[in-house]
Amino acid sequence: VQLQASGGGLVQAGGSLRLSCAASGSTDSLNSMGWFRQAPGKQREFVAAMSPGGNTLYGDSVKGRFTISRDNAKNTVYLHMNSLKPEDTGVYYCAAGSEYLPYLPDDYWGQGTLVTVSS
């Protein structure tokens, strides 16, 4: 399975961005798909994940601001980020796995896309 993430960039605080992640290859085994992020000097942090049936999980720091969605036909997951804060800055990694939620996806990883939120 290969994951290709896109959509990162520079945005001002309070702004919005949408990240996309498309899976290709042997996708039949995939269940959960989601996002993690890593800020400079910090450990990787869970952001959001979604099952094929629509169940979702969110990290505490993004609840109410970020929304994850998924197009199963396209094997693509999206992260809609609103009310962005400087502390949301980091490299965002797409992940996918064969486990069902609440187990987080961690079998496959994308290359990461940089999100920078300026104050």
PDB file of C-alpha atoms in Angstrom:
ATOM      1  CA  VAL A   1       0.000   0.000   0.000  1.00  0.00           C
ATOM      2  CA  GLN A   2       1.263   3.465  -0.883  1.00  0.00           C
ATOM      3  CA  LEU A   3      -0.077   6.648   0.642  1.00  0.00           C
ATOM      4  CA  GLN A   4       0.275  10.007  -1.097  1.00  0.00           C
ATOM      5  CA  ALA A   5      -0.512  13.069   0.997  1.00  0.00           C
ATOM      6  CA  SER A   6      -0.995  16.585  -0.289  1.00  0.00           C
ATOM      7  CA  GLY A   7      -2.470  19.932   0.663  1.00  0.00           C
ATOM      8  CA  GLY A   8      -0.060  21.359   3.187  1.00  0.00           C
ATOM      9  CA  GLY A   9       1.104  24.935   3.104  1.00  0.00           C
ATOM     10  CA  LEU A  10       1.383  28.221   4.915  1.00  0.00           C
ATOM     11  CA  VAL A  11      -1.715  29.747   6.466  1.00  0.00           C
ATOM     12  CA  GLN A  12      -2.429  32.497   8.955  1.00  0.00           C
ATOM     13  CA  ALA A  13      -3.844  31.721  12.373  1.00  0.00           C
ATOM     14  CA  GLY A  14      -7.598  31.352  12.171  1.00  0.00           C
ATOM     15  CA  GLY A  15      -7.432  30.108   8.617  1.00  0.00           C
ATOM     16  CA  SER A  16      -8.266  26.774   7.062  1.00  0.00           C
ATOM     17  CA  LEU A  17      -6.560  24.055   5.053  1.00  0.00           C
ATOM     18  CA  ARG A  18      -7.584  20.722   3.630  1.00  0.00           C
ATOM     19  CA  LEU A  19      -5.220  17.789   3.445  1.00  0.00           C
ATOM     20  CA  SER A  20      -5.766  14.809   1.178  1.00  0.00           C
ATOM     21  CA  CYS A  21      -4.299  11.337   1.246  1.00  0.00           C
ATOM     22  CA  ALA A  22      -4.827   8.808  -1.497  1.00  0.00           C
ATOM     23  CA  ALA A  23      -4.071   5.125  -0.996  1.00  0.00           C
ATOM     24  CA  SER A  24      -3.011   2.865  -3.838  1.00  0.00           C
ATOM     25  CA  GLY A  25      -1.868  -0.702  -4.226  1.00  0.00           C
ATOM     26  CA  SER A  26      -3.377  -3.501  -2.149  1.00  0.00           C
ATOM     27  CA  THR A  27      -6.077  -1.407  -0.533  1.00  0.00           C
ATOM     28  CA  ASP A  28      -8.600  -4.201   0.015  1.00  0.00           C
ATOM     29  CA  SER A  29      -7.057  -4.943   3.410  1.00  0.00           C
ATOM     30  CA  LEU A  30      -7.352  -1.391   4.668  1.00  0.00           C
ATOM     31  CA  ASN A  31      -9.758  -0.399   7.389  1.00  0.00           C
ATOM     32  CA  SER A  32      -8.872   2.695   9.359  1.00  0.00           C
ATOM     33  CA  MET A  33      -7.212   5.679   7.717  1.00  0.00           C
ATOM     34  CA  GLY A  34      -6.119   8.817   9.456  1.00  0.00           C
ATOM     35  CA  TRP A  35      -3.630  11.493  10.293  1.00  0.00           C
ATOM     36  CA  PHE A  36      -0.818  12.073  12.737  1.00  0.00           C
ATOM     37  CA  ARG A  37       1.400  15.118  13.078  1.00  0.00           C
ATOM     38  CA  GLN A  38       4.820  15.947  14.404  1.00  0.00           C
ATOM     39  CA  ALA A  39       5.831  19.404  15.513  1.00  0.00           C
ATOM     40  CA  PRO A  40       9.494  20.407  15.617  1.00  0.00           C
ATOM     41  CA  GLY A  41      11.170  18.847  18.631  1.00  0.00           C
ATOM     42  CA  LYS A  42       8.075  16.915  19.660  1.00  0.00           C
ATOM     43  CA  GLN A  43       6.826  13.360  19.373  1.00  0.00           C
ATOM     44  CA  ARG A  44       4.378  12.294  16.730  1.00  0.00           C
ATOM     45  CA  GLU A  45       0.805  12.979  17.834  1.00  0.00           C
ATOM     46  CA  PHE A  46      -2.457  11.391  16.786  1.00  0.00           C
ATOM     47  CA  VAL A  47      -4.823  13.798  15.016  1.00  0.00           C
ATOM     48  CA  ALA A  48      -7.796  11.898  13.592  1.00  0.00           C
ATOM     49  CA  ALA A  49      -8.853   8.576  12.114  1.00  0.00           C
ATOM     50  CA  MET A  50     -11.866   7.178  10.350  1.00  0.00           C
ATOM     51  CA  SER A  51     -13.243   3.737   9.584  1.00  0.00           C
ATOM     52  CA  PRO A  52     -14.789   2.803   6.238  1.00  0.00           C
ATOM     53  CA  GLY A  53     -18.190   2.884   7.891  1.00  0.00           C
ATOM     54  CA  GLY A  54     -17.790   6.435   9.124  1.00  0.00           C
ATOM     55  CA  ASN A  55     -16.715   6.039  12.748  1.00  0.00           C
ATOM     56  CA  THR A  56     -14.243   8.706  13.769  1.00  0.00           C
ATOM     57  CA  LEU A  57     -11.680   9.427  16.450  1.00  0.00           C
ATOM     58  CA  TYR A  58     -10.014  12.754  17.168  1.00  0.00           C
ATOM     59  CA  GLY A  59      -7.108  13.881  19.248  1.00  0.00           C
ATOM     60  CA  ASP A  60      -8.104  16.159  22.098  1.00  0.00           C
ATOM     61  CA  SER A  61      -6.201  19.140  20.724  1.00  0.00           C
ATOM     62  CA  VAL A  62      -8.151  19.222  17.446  1.00  0.00           C
ATOM     63  CA  LYS A  63     -11.674  18.303  18.525  1.00  0.00           C
ATOM     64  CA  GLY A  64     -14.195  20.831  17.287  1.00  0.00           C
ATOM     65  CA  ARG A  65     -11.760  22.367  14.789  1.00  0.00           C
ATOM     66  CA  PHE A  66     -10.703  19.515  12.506  1.00  0.00           C
ATOM     67  CA  THR A  67     -12.958  17.151  10.598  1.00  0.00           C
ATOM     68  CA  ILE A  68     -11.901  13.935   8.928  1.00  0.00           C
ATOM     69  CA  SER A  69     -13.779  12.577   5.943  1.00  0.00           C
ATOM     70  CA  ARG A  70     -13.271   9.701   3.597  1.00  0.00           C
ATOM     71  CA  ASP A  71     -14.165   8.669   0.056  1.00  0.00           C
ATOM     72  CA  ASN A  72     -14.021   4.885   0.083  1.00  0.00           C
ATOM     73  CA  ALA A  73     -14.478   4.625  -3.681  1.00  0.00           C
ATOM     74  CA  LYS A  74     -11.335   6.713  -4.177  1.00  0.00           C
ATOM     75  CA  ASN A  75      -9.452   5.238  -1.193  1.00  0.00           C
ATOM     76  CA  THR A  76      -8.877   8.798  -0.095  1.00  0.00           C
ATOM     77  CA  VAL A  77      -9.074  10.419   3.312  1.00  0.00           C
ATOM     78  CA  TYR A  78      -9.296  14.151   3.927  1.00  0.00           C
ATOM     79  CA  LEU A  79      -8.522  16.351   6.895  1.00  0.00           C
ATOM     80  CA  HIS A  80     -10.434  19.612   7.004  1.00  0.00           C
ATOM     81  CA  MET A  81      -8.622  21.958   9.366  1.00  0.00           C
ATOM     82  CA  ASN A  82     -10.378  25.084  10.591  1.00  0.00           C
ATOM     83  CA  SER A  83      -9.508  27.738  13.164  1.00  0.00           C
ATOM     84  CA  LEU A  84      -5.861  26.874  12.787  1.00  0.00           C
ATOM     85  CA  LYS A  85      -3.453  27.863  15.519  1.00  0.00           C
ATOM     86  CA  PRO A  86       0.321  28.279  15.459  1.00  0.00           C
ATOM     87  CA  GLU A  87       0.582  25.160  17.601  1.00  0.00           C
ATOM     88  CA  ASP A  88      -0.961  23.170  14.746  1.00  0.00           C
ATOM     89  CA  THR A  89       2.269  23.682  12.836  1.00  0.00           C
ATOM     90  CA  GLY A  90       4.040  20.477  11.933  1.00  0.00           C
ATOM     91  CA  VAL A  91       4.465  17.711   9.437  1.00  0.00           C
ATOM     92  CA  TYR A  92       1.204  15.868   8.919  1.00  0.00           C
ATOM     93  CA  TYR A  93       1.436  12.174   8.114  1.00  0.00           C
ATOM     94  CA  CYS A  94      -1.267  10.081   6.573  1.00  0.00           C
ATOM     95  CA  ALA A  95      -1.583   6.563   7.967  1.00  0.00           C
ATOM     96  CA  ALA A  96      -3.623   3.501   7.170  1.00  0.00           C
ATOM     97  CA  GLY A  97      -4.075   0.105   8.733  1.00  0.00           C
ATOM     98  CA  SER A  98      -5.954  -3.145   8.754  1.00  0.00           C
ATOM     99  CA  GLU A  99      -7.117  -2.708  12.344  1.00  0.00           C
ATOM    100  CA  TYR A 100     -10.526  -1.417  13.263  1.00  0.00           C
ATOM    101  CA  LEU A 101     -11.004   1.676  15.374  1.00  0.00           C
ATOM    102  CA  PRO A 102     -10.341   2.378  18.200  1.00  0.00           C
ATOM    103  CA  TYR A 103      -6.990   0.844  17.223  1.00  0.00           C
ATOM    104  CA  LEU A 104      -5.125   3.576  15.407  1.00  0.00           C
ATOM    105  CA  PRO A 105      -3.887   3.069  11.867  1.00  0.00           C
ATOM    106  CA  ASP A 106      -0.141   2.454  11.763  1.00  0.00           C
ATOM    107  CA  ASP A 107       0.601  -0.220   9.177  1.00  0.00           C
ATOM    108  CA  TYR A 108       1.321   2.174   6.321  1.00  0.00           C
ATOM    109  CA  TRP A 109       2.589   5.749   6.296  1.00  0.00           C
ATOM    110  CA  GLY A 110       2.672   8.537   3.765  1.00  0.00           C
ATOM    111  CA  GLN A 111       5.576  10.867   3.198  1.00  0.00           C
ATOM    112  CA  GLY A 112       4.231  13.776   5.232  1.00  0.00           C
ATOM    113  CA  THR A 113       3.070  17.215   4.247  1.00  0.00           C
ATOM    114  CA  LEU A 114       4.136  20.393   6.037  1.00  0.00           C
ATOM    115  CA  VAL A 115       1.570  22.697   7.592  1.00  0.00           C
ATOM    116  CA  THR A 116       2.780  26.049   8.880  1.00  0.00           C
ATOM    117  CA  VAL A 117       0.444  28.345  10.775  1.00  0.00           C
ATOM    118  CA  SER A 118       1.705  31.881  11.258  1.00  0.00           C
ATOM    119  CA  SER A 119       0.578  34.073  14.132  1.00  0.00           C
TER     120      SER A 119
END
